[in-house]
PDB file of C-alpha atoms in Angstrom:
ATOM      1  CA  LEU A  22     -80.035 -70.889 160.080  1.00  0.00           C
ATOM      2  CA  VAL A  23     -77.322 -70.345 157.620  1.00  0.00           C
ATOM      3  CA  GLU A  24     -79.815 -70.231 154.866  1.00  0.00           C
ATOM      4  CA  PHE A  25     -82.527 -67.894 156.836  1.00  0.00           C
ATOM      5  CA  GLU A  26     -79.206 -65.408 157.105  1.00  0.00           C
ATOM      6  CA  GLU A  27     -78.344 -65.782 153.724  1.00  0.00           C
ATOM      7  CA  ASP A  28     -82.290 -65.171 152.361  1.00  0.00           C
ATOM      8  CA  ALA A  29     -82.022 -62.439 154.101  1.00  0.00           C
ATOM      9  CA  LEU A  30     -78.703 -60.838 153.147  1.00  0.00           C
ATOM     10  CA  ASN A  31     -79.728 -61.623 149.200  1.00  0.00           C
ATOM     11  CA  THR A  32     -83.440 -60.397 150.012  1.00  0.00           C
ATOM     12  CA  PHE A  33     -81.731 -57.619 151.128  1.00  0.00           C
ATOM     13  CA  ASP A  34     -79.675 -56.753 148.329  1.00  0.00           C
ATOM     14  CA  PHE A  35     -82.854 -57.647 145.672  1.00  0.00           C
ATOM     15  CA  LEU A  36     -84.225 -54.571 147.052  1.00  0.00           C
ATOM     16  CA  GLN A  37     -81.444 -52.552 146.680  1.00  0.00           C
ATOM     17  CA  HIS A  38     -80.576 -53.854 143.673  1.00  0.00           C
ATOM     18  CA  ASN A  39     -81.053 -49.730 142.072  1.00  0.00           C
ATOM     19  CA  THR A  40     -78.683 -48.237 144.137  1.00  0.00           C
ATOM     20  CA  ILE A  41     -76.502 -50.895 144.203  1.00  0.00           C
ATOM     21  CA  ASN A  42     -73.366 -50.541 141.476  1.00  0.00           C
ATOM     22  CA  PRO A  43     -73.004 -54.174 140.566  1.00  0.00           C
ATOM     23  CA  PHE A  44     -69.478 -53.444 139.080  1.00  0.00           C
ATOM     24  CA  LEU A  45     -67.733 -52.796 143.323  1.00  0.00           C
ATOM     25  CA  PRO A  46     -67.796 -55.069 145.885  1.00  0.00           C
ATOM     26  CA  VAL A  47     -70.994 -55.546 148.467  1.00  0.00           C
ATOM     27  CA  VAL A  48     -69.672 -52.713 151.074  1.00  0.00           C
ATOM     28  CA  TYR A  49     -72.039 -52.573 154.628  1.00  0.00           C
ATOM     29  CA  SER A  50     -72.303 -49.981 156.730  1.00  0.00           C
ATOM     30  CA  PHE A  51     -72.797 -50.474 160.454  1.00  0.00           C
ATOM     31  CA  HIS A  52     -75.914 -48.582 159.547  1.00  0.00           C
ATOM     32  CA  VAL A  53     -77.617 -50.772 156.818  1.00  0.00           C
ATOM     33  CA  ALA A  54     -75.911 -54.096 158.960  1.00  0.00           C
ATOM     34  CA  SER A  55     -78.539 -53.098 161.631  1.00  0.00           C
ATOM     35  CA  GLN A  56     -81.039 -52.471 159.127  1.00  0.00           C
ATOM     36  CA  VAL A  57     -80.320 -56.110 157.909  1.00  0.00           C
ATOM     37  CA  VAL A  58     -80.331 -57.569 161.737  1.00  0.00           C
ATOM     38  CA  ARG A  59     -83.023 -55.944 162.469  1.00  0.00           C
ATOM     39  CA  SER A  60     -85.331 -57.384 159.670  1.00  0.00           C
ATOM     40  CA  MET A  61     -83.557 -61.155 160.369  1.00  0.00           C
ATOM     41  CA  ALA A  62     -85.186 -60.190 164.107  1.00  0.00           C
ATOM     42  CA  ARG A  63     -88.534 -60.390 162.564  1.00  0.00           C
ATOM     43  CA  ALA A  64     -88.686 -62.607 160.750  1.00  0.00           C
ATOM     44  CA  TYR A  65     -87.063 -65.221 162.153  1.00  0.00           C
ATOM     45  CA  GLY A  66     -89.338 -66.188 164.964  1.00  0.00           C
ATOM     46  CA  GLN A  67     -92.586 -66.946 161.656  1.00  0.00           C
ATOM     47  CA  TRP A  68     -89.239 -69.038 160.037  1.00  0.00           C
ATOM     48  CA  GLN A  69     -89.042 -70.943 162.835  1.00  0.00           C
ATOM     49  CA  ASN A  70     -92.243 -71.875 163.038  1.00  0.00           C
ATOM     50  CA  SER A  71     -92.208 -73.319 159.463  1.00  0.00           C
ATOM     51  CA  GLU A  72     -89.372 -75.501 160.076  1.00  0.00           C
ATOM     52  CA  CYS A  73     -91.293 -76.560 163.208  1.00  0.00           C
ATOM     53  CA  HIS A  74     -94.334 -77.621 161.403  1.00  0.00           C
ATOM     54  CA  GLN A  75     -92.249 -79.319 157.995  1.00  0.00           C
ATOM     55  CA  MET A  76     -90.464 -81.068 162.258  1.00  0.00           C
ATOM     56  CA  ALA A  77     -94.165 -81.906 163.336  1.00  0.00           C
ATOM     57  CA  ALA A  78     -95.045 -83.162 158.812  1.00  0.00           C
ATOM     58  CA  ALA A  79     -91.746 -85.894 159.322  1.00  0.00           C
ATOM     59  CA  LEU A  80     -92.917 -87.428 162.716  1.00  0.00           C
ATOM     60  CA  ARG A  81     -96.305 -87.843 161.767  1.00  0.00           C
ATOM     61  CA  GLY A  82     -94.893 -89.232 158.713  1.00  0.00           C
ATOM     62  CA  LEU A  83     -92.927 -92.195 161.371  1.00  0.00           C
ATOM     63  CA  ASP A  84     -96.315 -92.313 163.359  1.00  0.00           C
ATOM     64  CA  LEU A  85     -98.190 -95.622 161.837  1.00  0.00           C
ATOM     65  CA  THR A  86    -100.935 -95.843 164.211  1.00  0.00           C
ATOM     66  CA  GLY A  87    -101.784 -92.425 164.724  1.00  0.00           C
ATOM     67  CA  SER A  88    -101.695 -92.429 168.124  1.00  0.00           C
ATOM     68  CA  GLY A  89     -98.601 -89.024 168.789  1.00  0.00           C
ATOM     69  CA  ARG A  90     -96.312 -91.872 169.344  1.00  0.00           C
ATOM     70  CA  VAL A  91     -93.409 -92.907 167.166  1.00  0.00           C
ATOM     71  CA  PRO A  92     -91.552 -96.392 168.315  1.00  0.00           C
ATOM     72  CA  LEU A  93     -87.924 -95.601 168.635  1.00  0.00           C
ATOM     73  CA  ASP A  94     -87.094 -98.229 166.335  1.00  0.00           C
ATOM     74  CA  LYS A  95     -88.621 -95.819 164.262  1.00  0.00           C
ATOM     75  CA  LEU A  96     -87.145 -92.773 164.396  1.00  0.00           C
ATOM     76  CA  TYR A  97     -83.492 -94.667 164.577  1.00  0.00           C
ATOM     77  CA  SER A  98     -83.969 -96.022 161.686  1.00  0.00           C
ATOM     78  CA  GLN A  99     -84.822 -92.822 159.022  1.00  0.00           C
ATOM     79  CA  PRO A 100     -81.947 -92.599 156.214  1.00  0.00           C
ATOM     80  CA  ALA A 101     -79.554 -90.323 155.760  1.00  0.00           C
ATOM     81  CA  SER A 102     -81.441 -88.593 152.653  1.00  0.00           C
ATOM     82  CA  ALA A 103     -84.672 -87.795 155.494  1.00  0.00           C
ATOM     83  CA  SER A 104     -85.564 -84.554 155.866  1.00  0.00           C
ATOM     84  CA  TYR A 105     -84.733 -84.602 159.520  1.00  0.00           C
ATOM     85  CA  LEU A 106     -82.486 -86.652 161.720  1.00  0.00           C
ATOM     86  CA  PHE A 107     -83.781 -87.540 165.099  1.00  0.00           C
ATOM     87  CA  HIS A 108     -81.345 -88.740 167.612  1.00  0.00           C
ATOM     88  CA  GLU A 109     -83.137 -88.880 170.903  1.00  0.00           C
ATOM     89  CA  SER A 110     -82.304 -91.007 173.940  1.00  0.00           C
ATOM     90  CA  THR A 111     -84.268 -93.996 175.657  1.00  0.00           C
ATOM     91  CA  GLU A 112     -84.009 -92.076 178.518  1.00  0.00           C
ATOM     92  CA  TYR A 113     -85.636 -89.378 177.327  1.00  0.00           C
TER      93      TYR A 113
END
């Protein structure tokens, strides 16, 4: 989520680069901040959907039989460097 927020602000700054003095600290008025937040609200669903597709692909990679199920031992034995770390309980 932080990456999404930073990307949104960097995109806004880039689009405004012709009107921003690069030698002064950037100060955002309430109006400008509300524009940034509005654009983030519009784009968040698309960003989250992309993350869901990536997570689904990671889970499919753990499904060796093509059944749509991931054995708990595979789920829990992912290395710390994996894209996603899943921590589902056995009760779930």
